[in-house]
Amino acid sequence: MARKNKKLGQYFAELMVVIVGITIAFALESYSENVKQDEKEAQYLRALQADLANDISELKEHIDTTNQLISLTGDMFKFIYMKAPVDSFSRRHVTATYSTPYFSGNNGTYLSMINSGDLNLLSDFELRQALVKYYTLSYSDLRRADKFVDELVSNSMYPYILKNVAFHPIEDRIEDSAPLKTNEAINLMGSYFNMLSNRNEKYDELVDVCKALDKLISSKL
């Protein structure tokens, strides 16, 4: 009987060793997987920060360019209402609309996370919600503003300029300022001025959103 109990004890001890070994193996595997997930999350977070930095840089560049366009359009109104001579209008006052910038955005990392199903790798719910709002609602809102400007320029301003405004073949000016003083031209310029001003406000707001997102991401790294 004692011998039998001894064998049972040895069997139980061996079983416990196996169970403990399996448990440790699962724990190590789980730990290793968690480490990999944490590293992958950190990589995504750093990539998102890089995208946001590019967005900020692009937005600031567009803000500066747009301010120049707004200033040139304002000059045209001043020349028109002061009844300035034609040589006050340089070529760039009319062709400035050709350089109107539009936001392209840097959402490659976010799209990669969405397409791969990795958005849930981000452990912070607040951050996930902020990213979704930024890359869907904020991007869409800004692109609508860009679209309004682009449609005005492409469908109305370009055709009007090409049809009515004559440029001096050598000098940096236009031949005649009369086409810029019609009701149609003034309304087009006024719409362009207002749309650019409103859009620049949205650009400024998005820069602040980018900075807040970058700060939130930094707190998770």
Coordinates of C-alpha atoms in Angstrom, one line a residue:
M1 CA 0.0 0.0 0.0
A2 CA 2.8 2.3 0.9
R3 CA 4.5 1.5 -2.4
K4 CA 1.3 2.3 -4.3
N5 CA 0.9 5.6 -2.4
K6 CA 4.5 6.5 -3.3
K7 CA 3.9 5.9 -7.0
L8 CA 0.8 8.0 -6.8
G9 CA 2.8 10.8 -5.2
Q10 CA 5.5 10.6 -7.8
Y11 CA 2.8 10.6 -10.6
F12 CA 1.1 13.6 -9.0
A13 CA 4.5 15.5 -8.6
E14 CA 5.3 14.8 -12.3
L15 CA 1.9 16.0 -13.3
M16 CA 2.3 19.2 -11.4
V17 CA 5.7 19.7 -13.0
V18 CA 4.1 19.3 -16.5
I19 CA 1.2 21.7 -15.6
V20 CA 3.5 24.3 -14.1
G21 CA 5.7 24.0 -17.2
I22 CA 2.8 24.4 -19.6
T23 CA 1.5 27.4 -17.5
I24 CA 4.9 29.1 -17.6
A25 CA 5.2 28.4 -21.4
F26 CA 1.7 30.0 -22.0
A27 CA 2.7 32.9 -19.7
L28 CA 5.9 33.5 -21.6
E29 CA 4.2 33.2 -24.9
S30 CA 1.5 35.7 -23.8
Y31 CA 4.2 38.1 -22.5
S32 CA 6.1 37.8 -25.7
E33 CA 2.9 38.5 -27.7
N34 CA 2.0 41.5 -25.5
V35 CA 5.5 42.9 -26.0
K36 CA 5.2 42.5 -29.8
Q37 CA 1.8 44.2 -29.7
D38 CA 3.2 47.1 -27.6
E39 CA 6.1 47.5 -30.0
K40 CA 3.7 47.5 -33.0
E41 CA 1.4 50.1 -31.3
A42 CA 4.5 52.3 -30.6
Q43 CA 5.5 52.1 -34.3
Y44 CA 2.0 53.1 -35.4
L45 CA 2.0 56.0 -32.9
R46 CA 5.3 57.3 -34.1
A47 CA 4.2 57.0 -37.8
L48 CA 1.0 58.9 -36.9
Q49 CA 3.0 61.6 -35.4
A50 CA 5.1 61.9 -38.5
D51 CA 1.9 62.1 -40.6
L52 CA 0.6 64.9 -38.3
A53 CA 3.8 66.8 -38.6
N54 CA 3.6 66.7 -42.4
D55 CA 0.0 67.9 -42.2
I56 CA 1.0 70.8 -40.0
S57 CA 3.8 71.7 -42.4
E58 CA 1.5 71.5 -45.4
L59 CA -1.3 73.5 -43.7
K60 CA 1.1 76.3 -42.6
E61 CA 2.5 76.5 -46.1
H62 CA -1.0 76.7 -47.6
I63 CA -2.0 79.3 -45.0
D64 CA 1.0 81.5 -46.0
T65 CA 0.3 81.1 -49.7
T66 CA -3.4 81.8 -49.2
N67 CA -2.7 84.9 -47.2
Q68 CA -0.7 86.2 -50.2
L69 CA -3.6 85.4 -52.5
I70 CA -6.0 87.2 -50.2
S71 CA -3.7 90.2 -50.1
L72 CA -3.5 90.3 -53.9
T73 CA -7.3 90.1 -54.3
G74 CA -7.6 92.8 -51.7
D75 CA -5.2 95.0 -53.8
M76 CA -7.4 94.5 -56.9
F77 CA -10.5 95.7 -55.0
K78 CA -8.4 98.7 -53.8
F79 CA -7.2 99.5 -57.4
I80 CA -10.7 99.1 -58.8
Y81 CA -12.5 101.4 -56.3
M82 CA -9.6 104.0 -56.3
K83 CA -10.0 104.0 -60.1
A84 CA -6.2 103.3 -60.4
P85 CA -4.6 103.2 -63.8
V86 CA -4.1 100.0 -65.7
D87 CA -0.4 99.7 -64.8
S88 CA -1.4 99.3 -61.2
F89 CA -2.6 95.8 -62.0
S90 CA 0.3 93.5 -62.4
R91 CA 0.0 90.1 -64.2
R92 CA 0.1 88.3 -60.9
H93 CA -3.0 90.1 -59.6
V94 CA -5.0 88.3 -62.2
T95 CA -3.1 85.0 -62.5
A96 CA -2.7 84.5 -58.7
T97 CA -5.7 82.2 -58.7
Y98 CA -3.6 79.7 -60.8
S99 CA -1.5 79.0 -57.7
T100 CA -4.4 78.4 -55.3
P101 CA -3.2 75.5 -53.0
Y102 CA -5.4 72.6 -51.9
F103 CA -4.9 70.3 -48.9
S104 CA -3.8 66.8 -49.8
G105 CA -3.2 65.4 -46.3
N106 CA -1.1 62.6 -45.0
N107 CA -3.4 59.8 -43.8
G108 CA -1.3 56.8 -45.0
T109 CA -0.8 55.3 -41.5
Y110 CA -4.4 55.7 -40.5
L111 CA -5.6 54.0 -43.7
S112 CA -3.1 51.2 -43.2
M113 CA -4.5 50.7 -39.7
I114 CA -8.1 50.7 -41.0
N115 CA -7.4 48.3 -43.9
S116 CA -5.4 45.9 -41.7
G117 CA -7.8 46.0 -38.8
D118 CA -5.0 47.3 -36.5
L119 CA -6.8 50.4 -35.3
N120 CA -7.8 48.4 -32.2
L121 CA -4.1 47.9 -31.4
L122 CA -4.3 51.5 -30.0
S123 CA -5.1 50.8 -26.4
D124 CA -6.5 54.2 -25.6
F125 CA -10.2 54.7 -26.6
E126 CA -10.0 58.5 -26.5
L127 CA -7.1 58.4 -29.0
R128 CA -8.9 56.1 -31.3
Q129 CA -12.0 58.3 -31.3
A130 CA -9.9 61.4 -31.9
L131 CA -8.1 59.9 -34.8
V132 CA -11.4 58.7 -36.4
K133 CA -12.8 62.2 -36.0
Y134 CA -9.7 63.9 -37.4
Y135 CA -9.2 61.6 -40.5
T136 CA -12.9 61.4 -41.4
L137 CA -14.8 64.5 -40.2
S138 CA -12.0 67.1 -40.2
Y139 CA -10.5 65.9 -43.5
S140 CA -14.0 65.8 -45.1
D141 CA -14.8 69.3 -43.9
L142 CA -11.6 70.8 -45.2
R143 CA -11.9 69.0 -48.5
R144 CA -15.4 70.4 -48.9
A145 CA -14.0 73.9 -48.4
D146 CA -11.2 73.2 -51.0
K147 CA -13.8 71.9 -53.4
F148 CA -15.9 75.1 -53.2
V149 CA -12.8 77.2 -54.0
D150 CA -11.7 74.8 -56.8
E151 CA -15.1 74.9 -58.4
L152 CA -15.2 78.7 -58.3
V153 CA -11.7 78.9 -59.8
S154 CA -12.1 76.2 -62.4
N155 CA -15.7 76.8 -63.5
S156 CA -15.9 80.5 -63.3
M157 CA -12.7 82.5 -62.7
Y158 CA -10.4 80.7 -65.2
P159 CA -13.0 80.9 -68.0
Y160 CA -13.7 84.6 -67.3
I161 CA -10.0 85.5 -67.3
L162 CA -9.2 83.5 -70.5
K163 CA -12.1 85.0 -72.3
N164 CA -11.9 88.7 -71.2
V165 CA -8.5 89.6 -69.8
A166 CA -5.7 90.6 -72.3
F167 CA -2.2 90.4 -70.9
H168 CA 0.6 92.6 -72.2
P169 CA 3.0 90.4 -74.3
I170 CA 6.1 91.8 -72.7
E171 CA 5.5 93.8 -69.6
D172 CA 4.2 92.4 -66.3
R173 CA 0.7 93.9 -66.6
I174 CA -2.6 93.6 -68.3
E175 CA -3.7 95.6 -71.3
D176 CA -7.0 96.9 -70.0
S177 CA -8.5 96.9 -66.5
A178 CA -12.1 97.2 -67.7
P179 CA -12.8 93.4 -67.6
L180 CA -11.9 93.5 -63.9
K181 CA -14.4 96.2 -63.1
T182 CA -17.6 94.4 -64.4
N183 CA -20.1 93.2 -61.9
E184 CA -19.3 89.6 -62.8
A185 CA -15.6 90.1 -62.1
I186 CA -16.2 91.9 -58.9
N187 CA -18.6 89.2 -57.7
L188 CA -16.1 86.5 -58.6
M189 CA -13.3 88.2 -56.8
G190 CA -15.5 88.9 -53.8
S191 CA -16.5 85.2 -53.6
Y192 CA -12.9 84.1 -54.0
F193 CA -11.7 86.5 -51.3
N194 CA -14.4 85.3 -48.8
M195 CA -13.9 81.6 -49.6
L196 CA -10.2 81.8 -49.1
S197 CA -10.6 83.8 -45.9
N198 CA -13.1 81.2 -44.5
R199 CA -10.9 78.3 -45.6
N200 CA -7.8 79.7 -44.0
E201 CA -9.7 79.8 -40.7
K202 CA -10.4 76.1 -41.2
Y203 CA -6.7 75.5 -41.9
D204 CA -5.8 77.3 -38.7
E205 CA -8.3 75.2 -36.7
L206 CA -6.9 72.0 -38.2
V207 CA -3.3 73.0 -37.2
D208 CA -4.6 73.3 -33.6
V209 CA -6.3 69.9 -33.9
C210 CA -3.1 68.3 -35.2
K211 CA -1.1 69.7 -32.3
A212 CA -3.6 68.5 -29.8
L213 CA -3.5 65.0 -31.4
D214 CA 0.3 65.0 -31.4
K215 CA 0.3 65.9 -27.7
L216 CA -2.2 63.1 -26.9
I217 CA -0.1 60.5 -28.8
S218 CA 3.1 61.7 -27.0
S219 CA 1.4 60.9 -23.7
K220 CA 0.9 57.3 -24.8
L221 CA 4.5 56.7 -25.9

